[in-house]
Amino acid sequence: MSNSENMKKYKLKVRVYWEYKHYVKIFVFNSDDVIVEPSISNIDETIFTINKGLYTLRVEINGNIKDEVILINKDEDYEIGGIDNTQYSDSKFISLPQQFSSALLSNSEGASYGSSFEYYTDPAVEWSEKETFALNSIDSAKLNSSLFIFLRFPSLKRYKSLKKSFSKSFFSDFEIVDEVGNCITKFDTDEVVVNEQYGWVAFNAKLPHGIYYLIYRGEEQRQVPIYVFRYWHTQFFMTLGSKPLFGTIRTFVAQHQSFNPSEPTHRYIDILLNKLQNKDYNLDDELIQMAAYGKYESPMLGLICSYIYLKSEQTKDDRLFKAIIQNMQNVILKENTESPDLRALNILASNHFENHNYEKTTVVGTPMFRVGFEAILKASVENSELISQNSDNDYISENLLFDSPFITFKPIPLTNDRAVSPIFNTRGPHVGNVYSTNVKDLLGKGLLSFIQNKAQSEVSDSWVKNSISDLVIKDENVSINKISNELSISANTVNRIFIEFNNEAKEKK
């Protein structure tokens, strides 16, 4: 072979089917496993100018990877995804790597995710259009918002293998309650639809807007807030295993009650949720543009993308995201300003944008996203009134779990009437006064001695209580404000825990 042949350059052109071009990544590796940089790269095509030889063409989508070994000895065209050779007759076709999601997703051509079996997808679509339950006290015809919940196993095969070990029905430990703990329904009633042959359960009801909780009462109990927006329909999906797989939660907010498996924004939401869980706050231009236009079809897309952008160091799209956040509050979700997620977005926006203020009154209810709750929690160190004592968010602070981009926690007491103990001053902004007093003087010798002598194993399984005990043992001159700063929790939560320690001490006398 002549040197001129060895030095000859060929063009490898890679196109991604239009439906996936915003979130498929293309990489080319040479025989030494080194990435080859493209000579041209844009949303329509990626072109590599390379020598003759063997290469690996890698297709990545939503964390799933497919490698194809290719020989380059002439110019080549490849099309990724779609239907074989539908766009360009001279292209070679490479299918996408298999994708998985608890939501039953497919593309516009009907190609499904690897987890979207018909025996789950068909009933999910069917029961998203039918009510399984109606509130007795309200005429559902007058309601303009709804909640749809669909729980299922990864596959029929997996369900059958697990079913043998179940001591009771897989759905019996679930219930839905309202914001103050009133039971809407338990899943072991006829107010949900259950299929024990294939392993799925569906709940669908028109409900007043506001916050609801899905509670799991089985082993390792869990509580999950789900927000129902006025004039919108919330659709909640989760996969089950030997226990519920809370990391698989997917929630959509749709204009129409019927679930649409091929809605394009659902797939973007799936990608963004994986980014949130992995603390990956980088956004491609394509994802940003999709969020800018897709938020009108799905507020959830705009909400998640805004969360990620505001957590990032990016600034070049500040003007766009200021507009997105303003539109979500004033246009898209204009009658849902009490939403805790919108409150959390404003807190993050105040950290990201100059001259952006947020409301410093108590946040009522908890956001659906953990990143939103963490923003409120962090801000409460400076503004303790954001999380009032004995509120939901106060109890969630010490019961928060971390295996999902959505907020989940060990079940907390829900009630309209949580009395505030008078043991310490718990009202008004706590700057100076008791929250700045060292605990030695604040608690008194008896309570201080009780905490210091309490064995670690006796404290509780609460990381907050354990950490507070450690700080008090280490330094009895520490103040509530100092503990709040050390643990990044509201001073009101610290105060409430000291009250609980005091009640325990009284009971032991």
Coordinates of C-alpha atoms in Angstrom, one line a residue:
M1 CA 0.0 0.0 0.0
S2 CA 1.4 3.4 -1.0
N3 CA 2.0 6.2 1.5
S4 CA -0.5 8.3 -0.4
E5 CA -3.2 5.7 0.4
N6 CA -2.2 5.6 4.0
M7 CA -2.4 9.4 4.3
K8 CA -5.7 9.7 2.4
K9 CA -8.6 11.1 4.5
Y10 CA -12.1 9.8 4.4
K11 CA -15.3 11.4 5.7
L12 CA -17.5 9.6 8.2
K13 CA -20.8 11.4 8.4
V14 CA -23.2 10.5 11.2
R15 CA -26.8 11.7 11.3
V16 CA -29.2 11.2 14.2
Y17 CA -32.9 10.6 13.5
W18 CA -34.7 13.9 14.1
E19 CA -36.7 12.6 17.1
Y20 CA -33.5 11.9 19.0
K21 CA -31.1 14.5 17.8
H22 CA -31.4 16.7 20.9
Y23 CA -30.2 14.0 23.3
V24 CA -28.1 11.4 21.5
K25 CA -24.3 11.8 21.9
I26 CA -21.9 10.4 19.2
F27 CA -18.3 9.4 19.9
V28 CA -15.7 7.9 17.6
F29 CA -12.7 6.0 19.0
N30 CA -9.6 4.9 16.9
S31 CA -7.8 1.5 17.3
D32 CA -5.9 2.9 20.2
D33 CA -9.1 3.7 22.0
V34 CA -8.5 7.5 21.7
I35 CA -11.5 9.8 21.0
V36 CA -11.4 11.3 17.5
E37 CA -12.6 14.9 17.4
P38 CA -15.2 15.7 14.8
S39 CA -14.3 18.2 12.0
I40 CA -17.9 19.4 11.9
S41 CA -20.5 19.0 14.7
N42 CA -24.0 20.5 14.8
I43 CA -27.5 19.4 15.6
D44 CA -28.1 18.0 12.1
E45 CA -24.9 16.0 11.6
T46 CA -21.5 15.1 12.9
I47 CA -18.6 14.7 10.4
F48 CA -15.2 13.0 11.2
T49 CA -12.3 13.4 8.7
I50 CA -10.2 10.3 9.4
N51 CA -7.7 7.8 8.0
K52 CA -8.4 4.4 6.7
G53 CA -8.8 1.8 9.5
L54 CA -11.0 0.3 12.1
Y55 CA -13.0 2.6 14.4
T56 CA -15.6 2.3 17.1
L57 CA -18.7 4.4 16.7
R58 CA -20.3 4.9 20.1
V59 CA -24.0 5.9 20.5
E60 CA -25.0 7.2 24.0
I61 CA -28.5 8.0 25.0
N62 CA -29.6 8.6 28.6
G63 CA -26.6 6.8 30.0
N64 CA -27.1 3.8 27.8
I65 CA -24.3 2.9 25.4
K66 CA -24.0 1.0 22.1
D67 CA -20.7 0.4 20.4
E68 CA -20.4 -0.5 16.7
V69 CA -17.0 -1.4 15.1
I70 CA -16.8 0.0 11.6
L71 CA -14.2 -0.2 8.8
I72 CA -13.3 3.0 7.0
N73 CA -11.8 2.6 3.6
K74 CA -14.2 5.0 1.8
D75 CA -16.5 7.8 2.7
E76 CA -19.3 6.5 4.9
D77 CA -22.8 7.8 6.0
Y78 CA -24.5 6.4 9.1
E79 CA -28.0 7.2 10.5
I80 CA -28.7 6.5 14.2
G81 CA -32.2 5.6 15.4
G82 CA -35.5 5.9 13.5
I83 CA -36.6 3.3 11.0
D84 CA -34.0 1.6 8.9
N85 CA -33.0 3.9 6.0
T86 CA -36.1 6.1 6.1
Q87 CA -34.3 9.4 5.6
Y88 CA -31.2 8.7 3.5
S89 CA -31.1 5.8 1.1
D90 CA -27.2 5.8 1.0
S91 CA -26.9 5.7 4.9
K92 CA -26.1 2.6 7.0
F93 CA -28.5 2.2 9.9
I94 CA -27.5 1.7 13.5
S95 CA -30.3 1.2 16.1
L96 CA -30.3 3.0 19.4
P97 CA -29.2 1.3 22.6
Q98 CA -32.0 -0.1 24.6
Q99 CA -33.6 2.3 27.0
F100 CA -35.5 1.7 30.3
S101 CA -37.9 3.8 32.4
S102 CA -40.6 3.2 34.9
A103 CA -42.8 5.3 32.6
L104 CA -44.2 3.5 29.6
L105 CA -42.5 5.4 26.9
S106 CA -42.2 5.0 23.1
N107 CA -41.4 7.2 20.1
S108 CA -43.7 8.6 17.4
E109 CA -43.0 5.5 15.3
G110 CA -44.2 3.3 18.1
A111 CA -40.8 2.0 19.1
S112 CA -40.8 1.4 22.8
Y113 CA -38.3 1.5 25.6
G114 CA -37.1 -1.9 26.6
S115 CA -39.2 -1.7 29.7
S116 CA -42.4 -0.6 27.9
F117 CA -44.2 -3.9 27.5
E118 CA -47.7 -3.8 25.9
Y119 CA -49.2 -5.6 28.9
Y120 CA -48.2 -2.5 31.0
T121 CA -48.5 0.3 28.4
D122 CA -52.0 -0.6 27.3
P123 CA -53.6 -0.6 30.8
A124 CA -51.6 2.6 31.7
V125 CA -53.1 4.4 28.8
E126 CA -56.6 3.0 29.4
W127 CA -56.8 3.8 33.1
S128 CA -55.3 7.2 32.7
E129 CA -58.6 8.0 30.9
K130 CA -60.9 6.4 33.5
E131 CA -61.6 7.3 37.1
T132 CA -61.1 4.6 39.6
F133 CA -62.2 6.7 42.5
A134 CA -64.3 9.8 43.3
L135 CA -64.3 12.0 46.4
N136 CA -67.6 11.9 48.1
S137 CA -67.5 15.5 49.2
I138 CA -66.8 17.0 45.8
D139 CA -68.5 17.0 42.5
S140 CA -65.7 15.7 40.3
A141 CA -67.3 17.3 37.2
K142 CA -66.3 20.7 38.6
L143 CA -62.7 19.7 39.1
N144 CA -60.1 20.6 36.5
S145 CA -57.1 18.6 37.9
S146 CA -56.4 15.0 38.5
L147 CA -53.8 12.4 39.8
F148 CA -53.0 9.2 38.0
I149 CA -50.7 6.7 39.7
F150 CA -49.4 3.6 37.9
L151 CA -47.2 1.0 39.7
R152 CA -45.8 -2.1 38.0
F153 CA -42.9 -4.5 37.9
P154 CA -40.0 -4.4 35.4
S155 CA -41.5 -7.3 33.5
L156 CA -44.0 -10.2 33.8
K157 CA -41.0 -12.5 34.1
R158 CA -39.6 -10.6 37.0
Y159 CA -43.0 -10.3 38.7
K160 CA -43.5 -14.1 38.5
S161 CA -40.1 -14.8 40.0
L162 CA -40.8 -12.4 42.9
K163 CA -44.4 -13.4 43.5
K164 CA -43.5 -16.7 45.1
S165 CA -41.7 -14.8 48.0
F166 CA -44.6 -12.4 48.7
S167 CA -46.4 -13.0 52.0
K168 CA -49.2 -10.6 50.9
S169 CA -50.4 -8.8 47.8
F170 CA -47.8 -6.5 46.3
F171 CA -50.1 -3.4 46.4
S172 CA -51.5 -3.8 49.9
D173 CA -49.0 -1.5 51.8
F174 CA -49.8 1.6 49.7
E175 CA -52.2 4.4 50.5
I176 CA -52.8 8.0 49.4
V177 CA -53.4 10.8 52.0
D178 CA -54.0 14.5 51.7
E179 CA -51.8 17.3 53.1
V180 CA -53.0 16.8 56.7
G181 CA -53.0 13.0 56.6
N182 CA -56.6 12.2 55.8
C183 CA -56.7 8.9 53.9
I184 CA -57.9 9.3 50.3
T185 CA -57.8 5.6 49.7
K186 CA -55.8 2.5 50.5
F187 CA -54.6 0.3 47.7
D188 CA -56.2 -2.9 49.1
T189 CA -59.7 -1.5 48.4
D190 CA -61.8 -1.5 45.2
E191 CA -60.9 2.2 44.7
V192 CA -57.9 1.2 42.7
V193 CA -57.6 -1.2 39.8
V194 CA -55.2 -4.2 40.3
N195 CA -54.0 -6.8 37.9
E196 CA -52.4 -9.7 39.9
Q197 CA -51.8 -11.7 36.7
Y198 CA -49.3 -9.2 35.2
G199 CA -48.4 -7.2 38.3
W200 CA -49.7 -3.7 38.0
V201 CA -52.0 -1.3 39.9
A202 CA -53.6 1.9 38.8
F203 CA -55.3 4.8 40.6
N204 CA -57.0 7.7 38.8
A205 CA -59.1 10.5 40.3
K206 CA -60.0 14.1 39.8
L207 CA -58.8 15.9 42.9
P208 CA -58.6 19.5 44.1
H209 CA -55.2 21.0 43.4
G210 CA -52.6 20.8 46.2
I211 CA -50.2 18.3 47.8
Y212 CA -50.9 14.6 48.3
Y213 CA -48.7 11.9 49.7
L214 CA -48.2 8.3 48.5
I215 CA -47.2 6.3 51.6
Y216 CA -45.7 2.9 51.6
R217 CA -46.3 1.1 55.0
G218 CA -44.3 -2.1 54.3
E219 CA -40.7 -2.8 55.3
E220 CA -38.6 0.4 55.1
Q221 CA -41.6 2.7 55.1
R222 CA -41.6 5.7 52.7
Q223 CA -43.6 8.8 52.0
V224 CA -43.6 10.6 48.7
P225 CA -45.2 14.0 48.0
I226 CA -47.1 14.4 44.7
Y227 CA -48.4 17.9 43.7
V228 CA -51.6 18.3 41.7
F229 CA -51.6 21.6 39.9
R230 CA -54.8 23.5 39.1
Y231 CA -55.8 23.0 35.4
W232 CA -53.1 20.3 35.0
H233 CA -53.0 16.5 35.3
T234 CA -50.3 14.8 37.3
Q235 CA -49.1 11.3 36.1
F236 CA -46.9 9.3 38.5
F237 CA -45.1 6.1 37.6
M238 CA -42.9 3.8 39.7
T239 CA -41.4 0.3 39.3
L240 CA -41.8 -2.3 42.0
G241 CA -39.4 -5.1 43.0
S242 CA -39.2 -7.1 46.2
K243 CA -39.6 -3.5 47.6
P244 CA -40.7 -0.4 45.8
L245 CA -37.9 1.1 43.7
F246 CA -38.2 4.8 44.6
G247 CA -35.3 5.8 42.5
T248 CA -37.4 4.9 39.4
I249 CA -40.1 7.5 40.1
R250 CA -41.2 9.5 37.0
T251 CA -43.8 12.2 37.3
F252 CA -45.3 14.2 34.4
V253 CA -47.6 17.2 34.4
A254 CA -49.9 17.1 31.3
Q255 CA -52.5 19.3 29.8
H256 CA -54.7 16.3 29.1
Q257 CA -55.8 13.5 31.5
S258 CA -54.8 10.8 29.0
F259 CA -51.3 9.5 29.2
N260 CA -49.4 9.7 25.9
P261 CA -46.5 7.2 25.7
S262 CA -45.0 9.0 22.6
E263 CA -45.1 12.5 24.0
P264 CA -41.5 13.8 23.2
T265 CA -41.1 15.9 26.4
H266 CA -41.4 12.7 28.5
R267 CA -38.1 11.4 27.1
Y268 CA -36.3 14.7 27.9
I269 CA -37.7 14.6 31.4
D270 CA -36.3 11.1 31.8
I271 CA -32.8 12.3 30.8
L272 CA -33.0 15.4 33.0
L273 CA -34.1 13.3 36.0
N274 CA -31.0 11.1 35.6
K275 CA -28.9 14.3 35.5
L276 CA -30.5 15.5 38.8
Q277 CA -29.9 12.2 40.6
N278 CA -26.3 12.1 39.4
K279 CA -25.7 15.8 40.3
D280 CA -24.8 16.5 36.7
Y281 CA -25.8 20.1 36.2
N282 CA -24.5 20.5 32.6
L283 CA -27.1 21.3 30.0
D284 CA -26.5 21.0 26.3
D285 CA -27.9 23.8 24.1
E286 CA -30.3 21.4 22.6
L287 CA -31.8 20.5 26.0
I288 CA -32.1 24.1 26.9
Q289 CA -33.9 25.0 23.7
M290 CA -36.2 22.0 24.1
A291 CA -37.1 23.2 27.6
A292 CA -37.7 26.7 26.4
Y293 CA -40.3 25.5 23.9
G294 CA -41.5 22.3 25.5
K295 CA -42.5 23.9 28.9
Y296 CA -45.9 24.9 27.5
E297 CA -46.7 21.2 26.8
S298 CA -45.1 20.1 30.1
P299 CA -44.4 22.4 33.0
M300 CA -42.3 19.5 34.5
L301 CA -39.8 19.9 31.7
G302 CA -39.3 23.6 32.4
L303 CA -39.2 23.0 36.1
I304 CA -36.5 20.3 36.0
C305 CA -34.4 22.1 33.4
S306 CA -34.6 25.3 35.5
Y307 CA -33.5 23.4 38.6
I308 CA -30.5 22.1 36.8
Y309 CA -29.5 25.4 35.2
L310 CA -29.8 27.3 38.5
K311 CA -27.6 24.7 40.2
S312 CA -25.0 25.0 37.5
E313 CA -22.2 27.6 37.0
Q314 CA -23.6 28.5 33.6
T315 CA -24.5 32.2 32.9
K316 CA -24.8 32.5 29.2
D317 CA -28.5 31.6 29.2
D318 CA -29.5 33.7 32.3
R319 CA -31.9 35.9 30.3
L320 CA -33.6 32.8 28.9
F321 CA -34.1 31.1 32.2
K322 CA -35.3 34.3 33.9
A323 CA -38.0 34.3 31.2
I324 CA -38.7 30.6 31.7
I325 CA -39.1 31.0 35.4
Q326 CA -41.3 34.1 35.0
N327 CA -43.5 32.4 32.4
M328 CA -43.9 29.3 34.6
Q329 CA -45.1 31.5 37.5
N330 CA -47.1 34.0 35.7
V331 CA -48.4 32.1 32.7
I332 CA -48.1 28.4 32.7
L333 CA -48.8 27.8 36.4
K334 CA -50.3 31.2 37.1
E335 CA -52.9 29.9 39.6
N336 CA -50.4 27.6 41.4
T337 CA -48.1 30.2 43.0
E338 CA -48.4 28.4 46.4
S339 CA -46.5 25.4 44.8
P340 CA -43.4 24.6 47.0
D341 CA -41.4 23.9 43.9
L342 CA -42.0 27.4 42.6
R343 CA -40.9 28.8 46.0
A344 CA -37.8 26.7 45.8
L345 CA -37.0 27.9 42.3
N346 CA -37.1 31.5 43.5
I347 CA -34.6 30.7 46.3
L348 CA -32.2 29.1 43.8
A349 CA -32.8 32.0 41.4
S350 CA -31.8 34.5 44.1
N351 CA -28.4 32.6 44.4
H352 CA -27.9 32.5 40.7
F353 CA -29.1 35.9 39.4
E354 CA -28.2 39.3 40.6
N355 CA -31.0 41.4 42.1
H356 CA -33.4 38.5 42.4
N357 CA -35.3 38.3 45.7
Y358 CA -37.4 35.5 47.2
E359 CA -40.3 35.5 49.6
K360 CA -39.0 34.8 53.1
T361 CA -42.3 33.6 54.7
T362 CA -42.9 30.0 55.7
V363 CA -43.0 27.5 52.9
V364 CA -46.2 25.5 53.2
G365 CA -45.8 22.0 51.9
T366 CA -42.8 20.4 50.5
P367 CA -41.4 20.4 46.9
M368 CA -41.6 17.3 44.8
F369 CA -37.9 17.5 44.0
R370 CA -35.1 16.8 46.5
V371 CA -33.0 19.6 44.9
G372 CA -35.9 22.0 45.7
F373 CA -36.2 20.9 49.3
E374 CA -32.4 21.1 49.8
A375 CA -32.5 24.7 48.5
I376 CA -35.2 25.6 51.1
L377 CA -33.3 23.8 53.8
K378 CA -30.1 25.6 53.0
A379 CA -31.8 29.0 52.9
S380 CA -33.5 28.3 56.2
V381 CA -30.2 28.5 58.0
E382 CA -30.2 32.3 57.3
N383 CA -34.0 32.6 57.4
S384 CA -35.4 30.1 59.9
E385 CA -39.0 31.1 59.3
L386 CA -38.9 29.4 55.9
I387 CA -39.2 26.1 57.9
S388 CA -41.4 26.7 60.9
Q389 CA -41.2 24.5 63.9
N390 CA -43.4 21.3 63.8
S391 CA -44.2 21.9 60.1
D392 CA -43.9 19.1 57.5
N393 CA -40.6 20.5 56.3
D394 CA -39.3 20.5 59.9
Y395 CA -39.9 16.8 60.3
I396 CA -38.7 16.0 56.7
S397 CA -35.3 17.6 57.5
E398 CA -34.4 14.7 59.7
N399 CA -36.1 11.9 57.7
L400 CA -35.0 12.7 54.2
L401 CA -33.7 9.9 52.0
F402 CA -31.5 10.2 49.0
D403 CA -32.1 7.4 46.4
S404 CA -34.4 9.4 44.1
P405 CA -34.3 12.8 42.3
F406 CA -37.8 13.2 43.8
I407 CA -38.0 13.9 47.5
T408 CA -38.9 10.8 49.6
F409 CA -38.6 10.4 53.4
K410 CA -39.6 8.2 56.3
P411 CA -43.2 8.9 57.1
I412 CA -43.8 11.9 59.3
P413 CA -46.8 13.0 61.4
L414 CA -49.4 14.8 59.3
T415 CA -51.9 17.1 61.1
N416 CA -53.5 20.5 61.1
D417 CA -52.7 21.0 64.8
R418 CA -49.1 20.8 65.8
A419 CA -48.8 22.6 69.1
V420 CA -45.5 24.6 69.7
S421 CA -44.0 23.7 73.0
P422 CA -43.3 26.7 75.3
I423 CA -40.0 25.3 76.6
F424 CA -38.0 27.7 74.5
N425 CA -38.8 30.9 72.7
T426 CA -40.0 29.6 69.3
R427 CA -41.7 32.7 67.8
G428 CA -40.3 35.5 65.7
P429 CA -37.0 35.8 63.9
H430 CA -34.3 34.3 66.0
V431 CA -31.4 36.7 65.7
G432 CA -29.7 37.2 69.0
N433 CA -32.0 36.1 71.9
V434 CA -32.3 32.4 72.8
Y435 CA -31.0 30.9 69.5
S436 CA -27.7 32.6 70.1
T437 CA -27.5 31.5 73.8
N438 CA -25.1 28.6 74.5
V439 CA -26.9 25.4 75.2
K440 CA -25.3 25.1 78.6
D441 CA -27.3 28.1 79.8
L442 CA -30.3 27.4 77.6
L443 CA -31.0 23.8 78.4
G444 CA -30.0 23.7 82.1
K445 CA -27.8 21.2 83.8
G446 CA -30.4 18.4 83.9
L447 CA -31.2 18.3 80.2
L448 CA -27.6 18.9 79.2
S449 CA -26.5 16.0 81.4
F450 CA -29.2 13.8 79.9
I451 CA -28.1 14.4 76.4
Q452 CA -24.4 14.0 77.2
N453 CA -24.9 10.8 79.1
K454 CA -27.2 9.3 76.4
A455 CA -25.6 6.4 74.6
Q456 CA -25.4 7.0 70.8
S457 CA -27.4 3.8 70.2
E458 CA -30.2 5.3 72.4
V459 CA -30.5 8.6 70.5
S460 CA -32.5 7.3 67.5
D461 CA -32.0 6.5 63.8
S462 CA -32.2 10.2 63.1
W463 CA -29.0 11.6 61.7
V464 CA -30.0 15.0 62.9
K465 CA -30.6 13.9 66.5
N466 CA -27.3 12.0 66.5
S467 CA -25.4 14.9 65.1
I468 CA -26.9 17.4 67.6
S469 CA -26.0 15.1 70.4
D470 CA -22.4 14.8 69.1
L471 CA -22.1 18.6 68.9
V472 CA -23.5 19.2 72.4
I473 CA -21.1 16.5 73.8
K474 CA -18.2 18.1 72.0
D475 CA -19.0 21.7 73.1
E476 CA -21.6 22.7 75.7
N477 CA -21.1 26.3 74.8
V478 CA -22.5 25.7 71.3
S479 CA -25.6 27.7 70.4
I480 CA -28.7 26.7 68.4
N481 CA -27.6 29.0 65.7
K482 CA -24.2 27.4 65.6
I483 CA -25.7 23.9 65.4
S484 CA -28.0 25.2 62.6
N485 CA -25.0 26.4 60.6
E486 CA -23.0 23.2 61.2
L487 CA -25.8 20.9 60.1
S488 CA -27.4 23.2 57.4
I489 CA -30.8 22.8 59.0
S490 CA -33.3 25.4 60.3
A491 CA -32.7 26.6 63.9
N492 CA -36.4 25.8 64.4
T493 CA -35.7 22.1 63.8
V494 CA -32.8 22.2 66.3
N495 CA -35.1 23.8 68.8
R496 CA -37.8 21.2 68.3
I497 CA -35.4 18.4 68.8
F498 CA -34.2 19.9 72.1
I499 CA -37.8 19.9 73.1
E500 CA -38.1 16.2 72.2
F501 CA -35.0 15.5 74.3
N502 CA -36.5 17.4 77.2
N503 CA -39.7 15.3 76.9
E504 CA -37.7 12.1 76.9
A505 CA -35.8 13.2 80.0
K506 CA -39.0 13.9 81.8
E507 CA -40.4 10.4 80.9
K508 CA -37.3 8.8 82.3
K509 CA -37.5 10.5 85.7

